[in-house]
Structures are given as C-alpha cells and as structure tokens.
Amino acid sequence: MEAKTKRASGRGLYAEGDKNPHEHDGTVHETNNPNGTKKLYIESYGCQMNFSDSEIVASVLAKEGYTTTQDAAEADLVLLNTCSIRDKAEQTVRNRLAHFNGHKKTNPDMKIGVLGCMAERVKGKLLEEEKLVDLVVGPDAYRDLPNLLEELDGGRKAVNVILSKEETYDDIEPVRLGGNGVSAFISITRGCDNMCTFCVVPFTRGRERSRNPQTIVDEALDLASQGYKEITLLGQNVDSYLWYGGGLKKDFDKASDLAKASAVHFADLMAMVAEAVPHMRIRFSTSNPQDMRDDVLETIAKYKNICNYIHLPVQSGSSRILELMNRGHNREEYFALIDRIRRIIPGCAISHDMIAGFPTETEEDHKETLSLMEYVQYDFGYMFFYSERPNTYAARKLEDDIPLEVKKRRLNEIIQLQNKHSLLRHEAMVGNTYEVLVEGTSKKREDQLFGRTDTNSVVVFDRHDFQPGDFVKVNIDRCTAATLIGTVVFE
Ligand code: SAH
Ligand code: F3S
C-alpha cells in the first residue's frame, strides 16, 4: 500500500496515484504531428520530471517522423517512461510490459522500450534475461534515440544508459503532451547529489546539474506566448540550483571571484522568471530543507506571481532517523525553517513527504513524526511506507527490520492525522474569496469547473462562461479535506 491524502491535487515530484494530470500512474500522452508516418505510444510513471522528460522524448522522435497514438495495439513503438522510487512502481511497469508484449502477436513489428529510472537501474536484465523489451534508454540518453532506433531497424536490441555530468537538454524544445494548455513544467536541474540513504534517485538520474538560466527564461516566454498561465520549475532539489557559466557545482569553490559574483542561485532564477512572465503563476518543486535559503523565501514574498506554496519533504520527525537518512538537518532546524517561512510568507501553504517504518524506527520515533506534523499542520502530504531499494546505503547497511503490518499501521496513523490537518486548513478558508486559475471541467459535474488557489488548493465552482486559463474570484462556501467548493464573485 502506498498512500497519500485524499485530495485531487498536489505538486510533490513523486506524488503518485491521484487524478491530478500532473502526477502519473500510467499517463498516456498524445500530441499531433501531422507529418508523422510512424506511430508512438508513450506512457509515463512516477514523477513530474518523467512527464517533462517524455515531452523531450516526443520532441526528439517527432523529428524522426513519429506521431503519438492512444492505441498501443497499433503502435510501431511503445515506450514506458519508468519509475524506480519504490518497489511497487517497478512491479506496475513489469506488468505493463508483459501486457504490451501480448500485442506483438498481432503486431509483430512493434518495438517496446523502457525509458527513465528503471532503464538505468535494471539495464540489460529486462532485455536479456526477461526478454520483455527491445530498447533500454536511461534519462540522460534521449538524444541518442534516433541512433538506437536505427540499431533496432537492423534487427538488433539497443541500449544506452550512460549518465552524463552535463546533459540538460536545454536546447530541445519540448513537445507539450496532452496537458490542459494552462499549466506546464520547466526542468531547471537534473539528477541529485544529496544521497539520502533510502533513495535510488542519485543512482538512476546521476549527478546534479543546472540548466542555463537564459534557456529557462526563454522557455517561460515561449509558454506565455502560447497562452499558458502557469509554470512549475522542476528539480529534485530546486534550492541547490546553481549556474556560473556551466561549471560543475562541486567546483564552485574554485571558481573566479567574478564567476562567483555573477552566479545565479535559485532565488535569482525565480526572480528572473517572475519578471520575465509577470502575468504567469510560478510554482516550483521540490524544496529541500537543508538547502532552502532565506533569499528564496524573500523572493517568494516579494513577487506576487510566485505562488505561496512550498512542498518541503521532511521524511521523519525524529532527529535520530533524520540522521540515519542523511537528510542534513534535525527536527529543531526544520522547525526553525517552518517558523521563518511563516514569518516571511504569512499564509504560505506547506506540504510534505513522509516515510513510515524506516529501519530501526521505534514507536518513540514514530510519535515524534506525529508531533512534528502537529507543529506544522501541513496543508497536504504525500506519505509512503519504507521500501528498500537495492544498492542504496540503507539497503547495504541497515536491516529492513520493521514488520510490514507495523509500517502500515504507522503510515495509516500519519494519513489520518494529515487528513485532519488538511480539513482544518480548508475550514479556515471557508468564507474568504480567492483568485482561482481554472484548469478544466470538474470530474463530477459537467456544469462545474475546477482550478487552484495560489496556495494549491483545488476549488470547484459553477462554470458560467469561464474557460480553462481564466483567473476567477471565488468565495468559498464549504469544503472537504480534498476540495473547496465556492461561488464566483462578479465584480
Ligand atoms: N527530492 C525529491 C524526492 C524524491 S523521492 C523530490 O523532488 O520530490 C519522493 C519521495 O518518495 C521522497 O520524498 C520520499 O518521501 C519517498 N521515497 C523515496 N525513496 C523511498 C523509499 N525507498 N521508500 C519509501 N519512500 C521513498
Ligand atoms: Fe532522493 Fe534525497 Fe535527492 S530523497 S532525490 S536523494 S534529495
């Protein structure tokens, strides 16, 4: 069981399994390339970064004559952009691969490929031992797809899982896939250097690198000109964004004084983007407590178009466990950061990721998690029980010693508490009026629309003549833990 609060929204990079179009549990992408002669079927799993990467892959393949289809059975090429973050994510993909292999009976020329984190982690095994795929491409090798496809045409299997220290795809114009035309992602960093002991990402996505800020601003301007109203700046740890002319982060100390003085940190980047597209909403994910500096908070407070919402994973409320996780901060430091957020950005919504049942976690540690949640009263949360990932420090050095039923019970207590806090936060919003960016038609009723507040709460209200992309003032009448229900205010 993996779980999260019952809300139809959220911007955690790895928030899985709910109905938000930005979170992916097998999202099928569609785009139009009228000139395409070959058919591509592409599905994304896991994080927002994977969705964003699928847009890069679609761009590379559009140039090779591919157009997307929603019908896998008729595809020339089936690609799964995969996630390795927890074991369950990998199992889902294996089941899907077996399913797609079934189509080969009627469509023997179909090729099947695995992209993303599982490509990196499982590599040749899928290809050779399990014979489930023809093509394996890691997250830094998408530019190589045309060559790899040629190898397939020659009857060979193809694989490229080389990780790069430089690749940011910054010159590739993503093909926006199937989104709502309102909200889009811009990747600002790739990889992660943090080495949290439970996490497979540093192994599957490689070293952290930041993208040239000018290309980020250009992409934002381009999205604005296409009518988009909101962008989310994406990275595993956006706070560690650093650009000083393309140098590696680890060499920054050795850089010249001039390079240091003109370096672009995350706060500078946010300000650049906020000023370039003043009528767009700007979101960002994910923030990391150990790297979040006060200049970031001050920049959020300063610019009206930067949303007052921070996804700030904590993983545990126990300082002992946080140290075992190598999170780089303790409980008290996290509280101090929360206090600074509340002071510098009053009314800012905060969400978390939490892991129940990390190795050696005692009932005392678990109670500290619950008490940390009571202190913060998070608006939203993404909650998981610990899943041991091969080759991580935790897998090598710590026994996965918490029984599954205990993990599940603790997770359940965390979820119950989060539901209570989400409801409290929403109840405090009833009676107030908020600006809502309309994203689409409500899932339950055709005559209603849904959108989000600046603080990322989902609001449902009567359609009137509004369209996705409109900013609408809505007075909140009532709520659940997941949704605000309101009435449009006409001025
Ligand atoms: N920095 C990333 C975090 C990536 S992983 C980000 O931008 O979101 C997303 C979340 O999955 C983590 O915050 C953690 O709560 C959860 N997670 C990661 N590895 C896990 C594991 N081995 N078991 C259970 N949950 C895990
Ligand atoms: Fe994973 Fe920690 Fe990086 S959770 S993605 S190693 S910040």
Short mmCIF file of C-alpha atoms and ligand atoms in Angstrom, two decimals:
data_model
loop_
_atom_site.label_atom_id
_atom_site.label_comp_id
_atom_site.label_asym_id
_atom_site.label_seq_id
_atom_site.Cartn_x
_atom_site.Cartn_y
_atom_site.Cartn_z
CA MET A 1 0.00 0.00 0.00
CA GLU A 2 1.18 3.43 -0.87
CA ALA A 3 -0.92 6.30 0.11
CA LYS A 4 -1.49 9.98 0.15
CA THR A 5 -4.12 12.31 1.39
CA LYS A 6 -7.42 12.19 -0.39
CA ARG A 7 -7.04 15.31 -2.43
CA ALA A 8 -7.20 15.73 -6.15
CA SER A 9 -4.10 17.84 -6.35
CA GLY A 10 -0.54 18.31 -5.27
CA ARG A 11 2.80 19.12 -6.73
CA GLY A 12 5.16 16.78 -4.97
CA LEU A 13 7.55 15.50 -7.55
CA TYR A 14 6.74 11.91 -6.76
CA ALA A 15 3.15 12.19 -5.71
CA GLU A 16 1.56 9.20 -7.34
CA GLY A 17 -1.77 7.71 -7.94
CA ASP A 18 -4.29 10.51 -7.76
CA LYS A 19 -6.25 12.14 -10.51
CA ASN A 20 -4.08 15.21 -10.99
CA PRO A 21 -2.94 15.37 -14.59
CA HIS A 22 0.49 16.31 -13.31
CA GLU A 23 1.01 13.11 -11.41
CA HIS A 24 1.47 9.98 -13.30
CA ASP A 25 0.47 6.45 -12.80
CA GLY A 26 0.42 5.40 -16.41
CA THR A 27 -0.44 8.67 -18.12
CA VAL A 28 -0.79 8.14 -21.87
CA HIS A 29 0.48 11.07 -23.88
CA GLU A 30 -0.97 12.43 -27.06
CA THR A 31 0.27 15.10 -29.40
CA ASN A 32 -0.24 15.97 -33.02
CA ASN A 33 2.46 15.69 -35.58
CA PRO A 34 0.56 15.78 -38.86
CA ASN A 35 3.68 14.85 -40.81
CA GLY A 36 4.36 11.76 -38.74
CA THR A 37 4.24 8.43 -40.53
CA LYS A 38 5.20 6.17 -37.63
CA LYS A 39 3.13 5.70 -34.51
CA LEU A 40 4.46 6.19 -30.99
CA TYR A 41 2.61 5.14 -27.85
CA ILE A 42 4.20 6.63 -24.71
CA GLU A 43 3.20 6.20 -21.07
CA SER A 44 4.77 7.96 -18.05
CA TYR A 45 5.06 6.69 -14.50
CA GLY A 46 6.24 8.39 -11.33
CA CYS A 47 7.39 11.93 -11.02
CA GLN A 48 6.71 15.20 -12.79
CA MET A 49 10.28 15.09 -14.08
CA ASN A 50 9.39 11.94 -16.01
CA PHE A 51 6.41 13.68 -17.57
CA SER A 52 8.68 16.56 -18.53
CA ASP A 53 11.24 14.11 -19.95
CA SER A 54 8.54 12.40 -22.03
CA GLU A 55 7.98 15.82 -23.67
CA ILE A 56 11.67 15.87 -24.60
CA VAL A 57 11.46 12.33 -25.98
CA ALA A 58 8.38 13.26 -28.03
CA SER A 59 10.30 16.23 -29.43
CA VAL A 60 13.29 14.07 -30.42
CA LEU A 61 11.00 11.46 -32.01
CA ALA A 62 8.77 13.98 -33.81
CA LYS A 63 11.86 14.85 -35.87
CA GLU A 64 12.15 11.15 -36.72
CA GLY A 65 8.62 11.11 -38.14
CA TYR A 66 6.73 9.79 -35.13
CA THR A 67 3.25 10.91 -34.16
CA THR A 68 1.60 9.75 -30.94
CA THR A 69 -1.30 7.34 -30.69
CA GLN A 70 -3.51 6.39 -27.75
CA ASP A 71 -3.88 2.84 -29.05
CA ALA A 72 -0.87 0.75 -28.08
CA ALA A 73 -2.01 -2.19 -30.23
CA GLU A 74 -1.40 -0.24 -33.46
CA ALA A 75 1.89 1.43 -32.40
CA ASP A 76 5.22 0.96 -34.15
CA LEU A 77 6.98 1.95 -30.94
CA VAL A 78 5.72 1.58 -27.35
CA LEU A 79 7.72 3.48 -24.72
CA LEU A 80 7.30 3.34 -20.94
CA ASN A 81 8.96 6.14 -19.01
CA THR A 82 9.51 4.36 -15.74
CA CYS A 83 9.98 4.98 -12.02
CA SER A 84 12.11 3.06 -9.51
CA ILE A 85 11.38 5.03 -6.38
CA ARG A 86 9.55 2.20 -4.63
CA ASP A 87 9.25 -1.48 -5.43
CA LYS A 88 5.57 -1.19 -6.29
CA ALA A 89 6.34 1.30 -9.07
CA GLU A 90 8.65 -1.23 -10.70
CA GLN A 91 6.13 -4.06 -10.38
CA THR A 92 3.49 -1.98 -12.15
CA VAL A 93 5.84 -1.41 -15.08
CA ARG A 94 6.72 -5.11 -15.35
CA ASN A 95 3.01 -5.93 -15.57
CA ARG A 96 2.54 -3.31 -18.27
CA LEU A 97 5.48 -4.69 -20.25
CA ALA A 98 4.00 -8.18 -20.17
CA HIS A 99 0.70 -6.71 -21.37
CA PHE A 100 2.31 -4.85 -24.29
CA ASN A 101 4.26 -7.93 -25.30
CA GLY A 102 0.86 -9.56 -25.87
CA HIS A 103 0.27 -7.09 -28.76
CA LYS A 104 3.29 -8.48 -30.57
CA LYS A 105 1.21 -11.49 -31.57
CA THR A 106 -0.93 -9.34 -33.88
CA ASN A 107 1.66 -6.62 -34.49
CA PRO A 108 5.00 -8.49 -34.78
CA ASP A 109 6.96 -5.42 -35.92
CA MET A 110 6.12 -3.48 -32.77
CA LYS A 111 9.15 -2.43 -30.71
CA ILE A 112 8.94 -1.92 -26.95
CA GLY A 113 11.26 0.34 -24.99
CA VAL A 114 11.88 1.27 -21.38
CA LEU A 115 13.00 4.80 -20.53
CA GLY A 116 13.80 6.55 -17.25
CA CYS A 117 14.88 5.28 -13.87
CA MET A 118 14.14 1.57 -14.33
CA ALA A 119 16.14 1.59 -17.56
CA GLU A 120 19.04 2.82 -15.50
CA ARG A 121 18.54 0.52 -12.55
CA VAL A 122 17.65 -2.75 -14.28
CA LYS A 123 19.53 -2.16 -17.56
CA GLY A 124 20.20 -5.28 -19.62
CA LYS A 125 18.17 -7.57 -17.37
CA LEU A 126 14.88 -6.53 -18.98
CA LEU A 127 16.47 -7.00 -22.37
CA GLU A 128 18.36 -10.24 -21.98
CA GLU A 129 17.07 -12.31 -19.08
CA GLU A 130 13.45 -11.31 -19.18
CA LYS A 131 13.16 -10.56 -22.90
CA LEU A 132 10.47 -8.01 -22.19
CA VAL A 133 11.93 -5.12 -24.19
CA ASP A 134 13.83 -4.23 -27.36
CA LEU A 135 15.16 -0.86 -26.26
CA VAL A 136 16.53 0.48 -22.96
CA VAL A 137 17.30 4.20 -22.66
CA GLY A 138 18.44 5.97 -19.48
CA PRO A 139 17.38 9.52 -18.55
CA ASP A 140 20.48 11.19 -20.00
CA ALA A 141 20.49 9.36 -23.34
CA TYR A 142 17.33 10.60 -25.10
CA ARG A 143 19.29 12.47 -27.76
CA ASP A 144 20.64 9.08 -28.83
CA LEU A 145 17.15 7.71 -29.60
CA PRO A 146 17.46 8.16 -33.41
CA ASN A 147 20.68 6.06 -33.47
CA LEU A 148 19.21 3.48 -31.14
CA LEU A 149 16.11 3.14 -33.33
CA GLU A 150 18.35 2.59 -36.32
CA GLU A 151 20.01 -0.27 -34.48
CA LEU A 152 16.57 -1.75 -33.87
CA ASP A 153 15.78 -1.49 -37.56
CA GLY A 154 18.91 -3.51 -38.20
CA GLY A 155 17.36 -6.28 -36.10
CA ARG A 156 19.49 -5.67 -33.01
CA LYS A 157 18.42 -4.76 -29.48
CA ALA A 158 19.56 -1.32 -28.37
CA VAL A 159 20.67 0.12 -25.07
CA ASN A 160 22.16 3.39 -23.80
CA VAL A 161 22.18 4.02 -20.08
CA ILE A 162 25.18 6.32 -19.88
CA LEU A 163 24.68 9.04 -17.27
CA SER A 164 26.05 12.47 -18.06
CA LYS A 165 27.54 15.28 -15.99
CA GLU A 166 26.42 17.92 -18.49
CA GLU A 167 23.24 16.89 -20.28
CA THR A 168 20.33 19.24 -19.53
CA TYR A 169 18.53 19.06 -22.92
CA ASP A 170 18.45 22.84 -22.71
CA ASP A 171 18.29 23.35 -26.49
CA ILE A 172 15.48 20.85 -27.06
CA GLU A 173 12.07 22.44 -27.33
CA PRO A 174 9.71 20.05 -25.52
CA VAL A 175 6.56 18.92 -27.34
CA ARG A 176 3.82 19.70 -24.80
CA LEU A 177 1.94 16.47 -24.32
CA GLY A 178 -1.76 16.20 -23.69
CA GLY A 179 -1.75 18.73 -20.81
CA ASN A 180 -4.51 21.24 -20.14
CA GLY A 181 -2.88 24.10 -22.08
CA VAL A 182 -2.83 26.10 -18.84
CA SER A 183 0.00 24.72 -16.79
CA ALA A 184 3.39 23.38 -17.92
CA PHE A 185 6.67 22.20 -16.44
CA ILE A 186 10.16 23.54 -16.98
CA SER A 187 13.06 21.39 -15.77
CA ILE A 188 15.76 23.51 -14.15
CA THR A 189 18.06 20.84 -12.75
CA ARG A 190 18.65 17.15 -13.42
CA GLY A 191 19.95 14.49 -11.06
CA CYS A 192 20.58 14.77 -7.34
CA ASP A 193 23.75 14.87 -5.21
CA ASN A 194 22.08 14.54 -1.84
CA MET A 195 22.41 10.82 -1.21
CA CYS A 196 19.52 10.40 1.19
CA THR A 197 20.20 6.85 2.36
CA PHE A 198 16.80 5.41 1.30
CA CYS A 199 16.71 6.97 -2.16
CA VAL A 200 17.52 5.45 -5.53
CA VAL A 201 17.39 8.74 -7.49
CA PRO A 202 21.10 9.64 -7.25
CA PHE A 203 21.85 6.23 -8.79
CA THR A 204 19.24 6.37 -11.54
CA ARG A 205 19.39 10.03 -12.51
CA GLY A 206 23.02 10.77 -11.86
CA ARG A 207 24.88 13.86 -10.72
CA GLU A 208 23.10 17.11 -10.21
CA ARG A 209 23.45 19.72 -12.94
CA SER A 210 21.72 23.04 -13.51
CA ARG A 211 20.41 24.39 -16.74
CA ASN A 212 21.41 27.71 -18.29
CA PRO A 213 19.01 30.31 -16.81
CA GLN A 214 18.54 32.10 -20.13
CA THR A 215 17.14 28.95 -21.72
CA ILE A 216 14.73 28.63 -18.77
CA VAL A 217 13.54 32.23 -19.20
CA ASP A 218 13.18 31.69 -22.96
CA GLU A 219 11.07 28.59 -22.38
CA ALA A 220 8.86 30.53 -19.94
CA LEU A 221 8.40 33.34 -22.51
CA ASP A 222 7.55 30.79 -25.16
CA LEU A 223 4.92 29.17 -22.93
CA ALA A 224 3.43 32.61 -22.18
CA SER A 225 3.17 33.34 -25.90
CA GLN A 226 1.34 30.02 -26.39
CA GLY A 227 -1.25 31.07 -23.81
CA TYR A 228 -0.04 29.06 -20.82
CA LYS A 229 -0.81 30.69 -17.46
CA GLU A 230 1.30 28.71 -15.01
CA ILE A 231 4.72 27.12 -14.95
CA THR A 232 6.29 24.78 -12.43
CA LEU A 233 10.08 24.87 -12.17
CA LEU A 234 11.20 21.29 -11.61
CA GLY A 235 14.17 19.70 -9.93
CA GLN A 236 14.86 17.00 -7.34
CA ASN A 237 16.15 19.79 -5.11
CA VAL A 238 15.41 23.18 -6.66
CA ASP A 239 17.13 25.06 -3.83
CA SER A 240 20.51 23.78 -4.91
CA TYR A 241 20.15 25.26 -8.42
CA LEU A 242 23.42 26.98 -9.30
CA TRP A 243 24.63 28.39 -12.60
CA TYR A 244 28.01 30.01 -13.07
CA GLY A 245 28.68 29.69 -16.75
CA GLY A 246 28.17 25.96 -16.98
CA GLY A 247 30.69 24.87 -14.35
CA LEU A 248 30.10 21.83 -12.16
CA LYS A 249 28.62 22.55 -8.79
CA LYS A 250 31.37 20.72 -6.95
CA ASP A 251 33.98 23.08 -8.48
CA PHE A 252 32.18 26.28 -7.49
CA ASP A 253 34.57 26.95 -4.58
CA LYS A 254 37.43 27.06 -7.06
CA ALA A 255 35.64 29.46 -9.44
CA SER A 256 36.92 33.00 -10.03
CA ASP A 257 35.58 35.87 -7.91
CA LEU A 258 33.83 37.23 -10.98
CA ALA A 259 32.13 33.90 -11.69
CA LYS A 260 31.06 33.68 -8.05
CA ALA A 261 29.70 37.23 -8.01
CA SER A 262 27.65 36.67 -11.15
CA ALA A 263 26.44 33.18 -10.22
CA VAL A 264 22.70 32.56 -10.45
CA HIS A 265 21.21 30.86 -7.38
CA PHE A 266 17.63 29.58 -7.13
CA ALA A 267 16.29 32.84 -5.68
CA ASP A 268 17.88 34.79 -8.58
CA LEU A 269 16.42 32.37 -11.11
CA MET A 270 12.94 32.69 -9.62
CA ALA A 271 13.18 36.47 -9.75
CA MET A 272 14.33 36.35 -13.39
CA VAL A 273 11.40 34.14 -14.37
CA ALA A 274 8.88 36.11 -12.28
CA GLU A 275 9.92 39.33 -14.01
CA ALA A 276 10.03 37.80 -17.49
CA VAL A 277 6.43 36.49 -17.29
CA PRO A 278 4.68 38.75 -14.75
CA HIS A 279 1.19 37.51 -15.69
CA MET A 280 2.00 33.85 -15.20
CA ARG A 281 1.84 31.95 -11.95
CA ILE A 282 5.14 30.41 -10.96
CA ARG A 283 5.41 27.24 -8.91
CA PHE A 284 8.44 25.15 -8.05
CA SER A 285 9.12 21.64 -6.77
CA THR A 286 10.80 20.18 -4.80
CA SER A 287 12.29 22.28 -1.99
CA ASN A 288 14.84 20.70 0.30
CA PRO A 289 15.05 21.80 3.94
CA GLN A 290 18.82 21.51 4.10
CA ASP A 291 19.35 23.80 1.09
CA MET A 292 16.48 26.28 1.32
CA ARG A 293 17.93 29.74 1.95
CA ASP A 294 16.08 32.77 3.27
CA ASP A 295 16.64 34.65 -0.01
CA VAL A 296 14.30 32.09 -1.61
CA LEU A 297 11.62 32.87 0.97
CA GLU A 298 12.13 36.61 0.50
CA THR A 299 11.81 36.23 -3.27
CA ILE A 300 8.56 34.28 -2.91
CA ALA A 301 7.24 37.02 -0.64
CA LYS A 302 8.38 39.80 -2.99
CA TYR A 303 6.81 38.61 -6.25
CA LYS A 304 3.04 38.40 -6.39
CA ASN A 305 3.14 35.85 -9.24
CA ILE A 306 5.30 33.35 -7.32
CA CYS A 307 2.81 31.06 -5.59
CA ASN A 308 2.71 30.89 -1.82
CA TYR A 309 3.12 27.17 -1.63
CA ILE A 310 6.19 25.14 -0.65
CA HIS A 311 6.50 21.38 -0.97
CA LEU A 312 9.02 20.68 1.77
CA PRO A 313 9.56 16.94 2.33
CA VAL A 314 10.73 16.01 5.82
CA GLN A 315 10.54 12.16 5.79
CA SER A 316 10.58 11.78 9.60
CA GLY A 317 10.09 13.81 12.77
CA SER A 318 12.85 12.04 14.68
CA SER A 319 16.33 13.59 14.65
CA ARG A 320 17.89 10.16 15.07
CA ILE A 321 16.11 8.83 11.98
CA LEU A 322 16.81 12.02 10.02
CA GLU A 323 20.49 11.48 10.67
CA LEU A 324 20.29 7.85 9.55
CA MET A 325 18.55 9.10 6.43
CA ASN A 326 21.37 11.61 5.83
CA ARG A 327 18.88 14.42 5.46
CA GLY A 328 21.34 17.09 6.61
CA HIS A 329 19.08 18.67 9.24
CA ASN A 330 17.45 17.73 12.52
CA ARG A 331 13.97 18.26 13.92
CA GLU A 332 14.77 21.60 15.55
CA GLU A 333 16.36 23.01 12.40
CA TYR A 334 13.27 22.01 10.45
CA PHE A 335 11.03 23.78 12.97
CA ALA A 336 13.21 26.88 12.70
CA LEU A 337 12.77 26.81 8.90
CA ILE A 338 8.99 26.43 9.27
CA ASP A 339 8.99 29.42 11.65
CA ARG A 340 10.93 31.50 9.12
CA ILE A 341 8.51 30.54 6.33
CA ARG A 342 5.54 31.55 8.49
CA ARG A 343 7.23 34.87 9.34
CA ILE A 344 8.47 35.80 5.86
CA ILE A 345 5.49 34.46 3.84
CA PRO A 346 2.39 34.67 6.05
CA GLY A 347 -0.35 32.33 4.80
CA CYS A 348 2.07 30.16 2.80
CA ALA A 349 0.79 26.61 2.28
CA ILE A 350 3.27 23.85 3.11
CA SER A 351 3.19 20.16 2.18
CA HIS A 352 5.43 17.21 2.99
CA ASP A 353 6.63 13.76 2.05
CA MET A 354 6.86 11.27 4.90
CA ILE A 355 8.26 7.75 5.16
CA ALA A 356 6.88 5.37 7.81
CA GLY A 357 8.93 2.44 9.06
CA PHE A 358 12.49 3.37 8.08
CA PRO A 359 14.95 0.79 9.52
CA THR A 360 15.23 0.92 13.33
CA GLU A 361 12.24 3.30 13.68
CA THR A 362 10.77 2.89 17.19
CA GLU A 363 7.32 3.83 18.46
CA GLU A 364 9.00 6.87 20.05
CA ASP A 365 10.45 7.94 16.68
CA HIS A 366 7.01 7.48 15.10
CA LYS A 367 5.39 9.63 17.82
CA GLU A 368 7.95 12.31 17.02
CA THR A 369 6.78 12.21 13.39
CA LEU A 370 3.19 12.72 14.54
CA SER A 371 4.18 15.55 16.87
CA LEU A 372 6.19 17.26 14.11
CA MET A 373 3.06 17.11 11.95
CA GLU A 374 1.04 18.64 14.79
CA TYR A 375 3.52 21.50 14.97
CA VAL A 376 3.45 22.28 11.25
CA GLN A 377 -0.19 21.36 10.47
CA TYR A 378 0.64 20.73 6.82
CA ASP A 379 -1.86 21.66 4.14
CA PHE A 380 -1.16 18.49 2.13
CA GLY A 381 1.03 15.41 2.38
CA TYR A 382 2.44 12.50 0.38
CA MET A 383 3.01 9.54 2.61
CA PHE A 384 4.70 6.21 1.99
CA PHE A 385 5.99 3.27 3.91
CA TYR A 386 9.66 2.44 3.56
CA SER A 387 10.56 0.29 0.55
CA GLU A 388 14.14 -0.97 0.48
CA ARG A 389 15.88 -0.05 -2.78
CA PRO A 390 18.84 -2.13 -3.96
CA ASN A 391 22.31 -0.55 -3.66
CA THR A 392 21.25 2.38 -1.52
CA TYR A 393 23.18 2.94 1.71
CA ALA A 394 20.15 1.83 3.72
CA ALA A 395 19.89 -1.42 1.75
CA ARG A 396 23.58 -2.14 2.19
CA LYS A 397 23.99 -1.16 5.84
CA LEU A 398 20.62 -1.23 7.58
CA GLU A 399 18.30 -4.15 8.06
CA ASP A 400 14.73 -3.57 6.82
CA ASP A 401 13.55 -4.58 10.29
CA ILE A 402 10.12 -3.03 10.71
CA PRO A 403 7.39 -5.62 10.03
CA LEU A 404 5.02 -4.75 7.18
CA GLU A 405 1.96 -4.58 9.46
CA VAL A 406 3.77 -2.10 11.72
CA LYS A 407 4.81 0.03 8.74
CA LYS A 408 1.23 0.03 7.50
CA ARG A 409 -0.25 0.88 10.88
CA ARG A 410 2.16 3.78 11.36
CA LEU A 411 1.51 5.00 7.82
CA ASN A 412 -2.19 4.87 8.48
CA GLU A 413 -1.84 6.99 11.62
CA ILE A 414 0.18 9.53 9.63
CA ILE A 415 -2.50 9.63 6.91
CA GLN A 416 -5.33 10.05 9.41
CA LEU A 417 -3.54 12.96 11.03
CA GLN A 418 -2.83 14.56 7.66
CA ASN A 419 -6.48 14.28 6.68
CA LYS A 420 -7.41 16.05 9.89
CA HIS A 421 -4.94 18.85 9.21
CA SER A 422 -5.96 19.21 5.55
CA LEU A 423 -9.56 19.61 6.66
CA LEU A 424 -8.62 22.18 9.32
CA ARG A 425 -6.63 24.21 6.78
CA HIS A 426 -9.54 24.16 4.35
CA GLU A 427 -12.10 25.05 7.02
CA ALA A 428 -10.08 28.15 7.79
CA MET A 429 -10.51 29.21 4.14
CA VAL A 430 -14.34 28.99 4.15
CA GLY A 431 -15.93 32.46 3.87
CA ASN A 432 -12.90 34.01 2.14
CA THR A 433 -12.50 34.91 -1.54
CA TYR A 434 -9.54 33.60 -3.57
CA GLU A 435 -8.27 34.03 -7.09
CA VAL A 436 -8.54 30.68 -8.85
CA LEU A 437 -6.77 29.69 -12.07
CA VAL A 438 -9.22 27.49 -13.99
CA GLU A 439 -7.72 24.18 -15.16
CA GLY A 440 -10.69 22.26 -16.53
CA THR A 441 -14.11 20.69 -16.06
CA SER A 442 -14.89 19.21 -12.66
CA LYS A 443 -14.68 15.43 -12.63
CA LYS A 444 -18.06 15.08 -11.01
CA ARG A 445 -20.19 17.62 -12.87
CA GLU A 446 -20.08 18.91 -16.45
CA ASP A 447 -21.58 22.26 -15.41
CA GLN A 448 -18.75 22.93 -12.95
CA LEU A 449 -15.11 23.88 -13.38
CA PHE A 450 -12.13 23.30 -11.15
CA GLY A 451 -8.97 25.28 -10.59
CA ARG A 452 -6.44 26.09 -7.90
CA THR A 453 -5.73 28.85 -5.45
CA ASP A 454 -2.26 30.33 -5.29
CA THR A 455 -1.75 28.06 -2.25
CA ASN A 456 -2.55 24.99 -4.42
CA SER A 457 -5.98 24.08 -3.01
CA VAL A 458 -8.44 22.69 -5.55
CA VAL A 459 -11.62 24.78 -5.90
CA VAL A 460 -14.84 23.66 -7.65
CA PHE A 461 -17.49 26.19 -8.79
CA ASP A 462 -20.23 26.75 -11.40
CA ARG A 463 -18.96 27.09 -14.96
CA HIS A 464 -20.83 30.28 -16.08
CA ASP A 465 -18.92 31.35 -19.22
CA PHE A 466 -15.44 30.70 -17.90
CA GLN A 467 -12.75 28.70 -19.68
CA PRO A 468 -9.58 26.89 -18.65
CA GLY A 469 -6.88 29.54 -18.29
CA ASP A 470 -9.19 32.21 -16.81
CA PHE A 471 -8.46 33.76 -13.43
CA VAL A 472 -11.72 33.81 -11.44
CA LYS A 473 -12.55 35.18 -7.98
CA VAL A 474 -14.34 32.53 -5.93
CA ASN A 475 -15.86 32.83 -2.47
CA ILE A 476 -15.56 29.57 -0.54
CA ASP A 477 -18.87 28.17 0.78
CA ARG A 478 -17.83 24.79 2.11
CA CYS A 479 -15.04 22.23 1.96
CA THR A 480 -13.74 18.73 2.39
CA ALA A 481 -10.14 17.80 3.22
CA ALA A 482 -9.57 17.48 -0.55
CA THR A 483 -11.64 20.24 -2.14
CA LEU A 484 -13.02 23.74 -1.64
CA ILE A 485 -16.49 24.41 -3.07
CA GLY A 486 -17.37 28.02 -3.83
CA THR A 487 -19.37 30.69 -5.66
CA VAL A 488 -17.96 33.01 -8.31
CA VAL A 489 -17.73 36.65 -7.23
CA PHE A 490 -18.54 39.05 -10.10
CA GLU A 491 -17.08 42.50 -9.60
N1 SAH B 1 13.87 15.30 -4.00
C1 SAH B 1 12.79 14.53 -4.48
C2 SAH B 1 12.45 13.40 -3.63
C3 SAH B 1 12.38 12.23 -4.50
S1 SAH B 1 11.65 10.85 -3.90
C4 SAH B 1 11.63 15.34 -4.85
O1 SAH B 1 11.84 16.27 -5.52
O2 SAH B 1 10.47 15.04 -4.56
C5 SAH B 1 9.99 11.38 -3.49
C6 SAH B 1 9.56 10.86 -2.21
O3 SAH B 1 9.44 9.46 -2.26
C7 SAH B 1 10.56 11.14 -1.13
O4 SAH B 1 10.45 12.45 -0.64
C8 SAH B 1 10.23 10.09 -0.13
O5 SAH B 1 9.23 10.52 0.76
C9 SAH B 1 9.68 8.95 -0.97
N2 SAH B 1 10.68 7.88 -1.09
C10 SAH B 1 11.88 7.92 -1.70
N3 SAH B 1 12.53 6.75 -1.56
C11 SAH B 1 11.72 5.95 -0.84
C12 SAH B 1 11.82 4.62 -0.36
N4 SAH B 1 12.92 3.90 -0.55
N5 SAH B 1 10.78 4.11 0.34
C13 SAH B 1 9.67 4.84 0.56
N6 SAH B 1 9.52 6.10 0.13
C14 SAH B 1 10.53 6.66 -0.56
FE1 F3S B 2 16.27 11.41 -3.24
FE2 F3S B 2 17.09 12.89 -1.22
FE3 F3S B 2 17.69 13.57 -3.71
S1 F3S B 2 15.06 11.99 -1.44
S2 F3S B 2 16.04 12.78 -4.93
S3 F3S B 2 18.40 11.78 -2.63
S4 F3S B 2 17.06 14.95 -2.06
#
